[in-house]
XYZ file of C-alpha atoms in Angstrom:
127
model
C 6.501 6.931 6.310
C 5.781 7.580 9.982
C 8.451 6.673 12.533
C 7.506 4.107 15.145
C 8.327 4.535 18.802
C 7.927 7.314 21.317
C 9.366 10.786 21.627
C 11.368 11.841 24.647
C 11.383 15.598 25.089
C 14.875 16.977 25.627
C 16.399 20.321 26.553
C 19.897 21.625 27.066
C 22.598 20.666 24.580
C 19.844 19.497 22.209
C 16.328 20.887 22.064
C 13.220 19.130 20.829
C 12.476 15.423 20.921
C 14.482 12.242 20.514
C 12.803 9.072 19.226
C 13.286 5.756 21.014
C 11.424 2.496 20.484
C 9.496 2.722 23.805
C 9.831 3.851 27.395
C 11.198 0.353 28.023
C 14.257 1.377 25.969
C 17.394 1.669 28.052
C 19.131 4.833 29.167
C 22.098 3.673 27.073
C 19.952 3.603 23.924
C 18.758 7.158 24.592
C 22.324 8.300 25.375
C 23.607 6.731 22.119
C 20.844 8.353 20.038
C 21.501 11.768 21.624
C 25.246 11.424 20.960
C 24.501 10.514 17.327
C 22.260 13.572 16.909
C 24.912 15.811 18.480
C 27.620 14.328 16.259
C 29.602 12.954 19.194
C 31.701 9.817 18.857
C 31.606 9.053 22.609
C 28.072 8.533 24.022
C 29.429 8.538 27.585
C 30.186 12.244 27.222
C 26.426 12.933 27.357
C 24.931 13.426 30.817
C 21.177 12.846 31.165
C 19.026 14.241 33.973
C 15.287 13.625 34.443
C 13.159 14.597 37.402
C 16.219 15.842 39.264
C 17.916 12.435 39.003
C 21.035 11.607 37.023
C 20.342 8.760 34.623
C 23.535 6.847 35.373
C 22.743 3.186 34.735
C 22.737 2.578 30.982
C 21.146 -0.854 31.479
C 18.022 0.505 33.222
C 14.869 1.211 31.277
C 13.725 4.814 30.935
C 10.544 3.740 32.710
C 12.635 2.788 35.789
C 13.591 6.468 36.086
C 9.922 7.477 35.626
C 10.546 8.961 32.171
C 7.155 9.321 30.475
C 5.656 11.220 27.554
C 5.298 14.299 29.755
C 8.896 14.157 31.040
C 11.679 16.428 29.896
C 15.254 15.142 29.922
C 18.062 17.662 30.392
C 21.175 16.972 28.328
C 24.646 18.242 29.047
C 27.972 17.438 27.429
C 31.152 16.859 29.335
C 34.096 14.540 29.727
C 33.403 10.831 29.371
C 33.475 10.136 33.103
C 30.195 8.269 33.093
C 31.588 4.944 34.337
C 33.223 6.717 37.281
C 29.850 8.313 38.121
C 28.176 4.897 38.113
C 30.895 3.415 40.337
C 30.599 6.322 42.783
C 26.804 6.004 42.896
C 27.042 2.244 43.508
C 29.596 2.770 46.287
C 27.365 5.367 47.945
C 24.357 3.053 47.719
C 26.372 0.195 49.253
C 27.538 2.410 52.105
C 23.966 3.534 52.777
C 22.740 -0.087 52.843
C 25.503 -1.026 55.312
C 24.616 1.938 57.527
C 20.922 1.017 57.471
C 21.672 -2.612 58.398
C 23.901 -1.480 61.284
C 21.210 0.854 62.625
C 18.612 -1.934 62.418
C 20.878 -4.270 64.436
C 21.478 -1.530 67.026
C 17.758 -0.851 67.379
C 17.004 -4.574 67.779
C 19.650 -4.828 70.536
C 18.213 -1.781 72.326
C 14.698 -3.263 72.101
C 15.925 -6.551 73.605
C 17.608 -4.685 76.478
C 14.481 -2.658 77.150
C 12.369 -5.818 77.254
C 14.501 -7.524 79.935
C 12.541 -8.419 83.028
C 15.525 -8.855 85.361
C 15.931 -5.198 86.284
C 19.047 -4.829 84.145
C 17.156 -3.388 81.201
C 16.685 0.242 80.330
C 14.504 2.224 82.733
C 13.393 5.799 83.212
C 14.593 5.771 86.844
C 17.795 7.432 87.940
C 19.500 5.793 90.895
């Protein structure tokens, strides 16, 4: 009987292909299947990398990381520090969002100063 689903090509700790139901399957489902094939009891000890990006969020679909039939996922084994990686990535993303918002506010303030018509705005003249 033929297996249903799609194959995700893998390299590294495991070579070949891993079957998942679809590219809408989650990263966690792929991680669990890889751990099962490697005989590991802790799926979080498997690190997945595709397209130069760490697949950190187990709730995201493979498709969200642009994993397709032509993709190759690199597998490595290590300590089960996956949740710490996710927390660090979320903290970095939050810091970047805060920095972007601050720069947008600063630019808006500079634009308002430059648009002043009372002579107190920014000019190219040196006096």
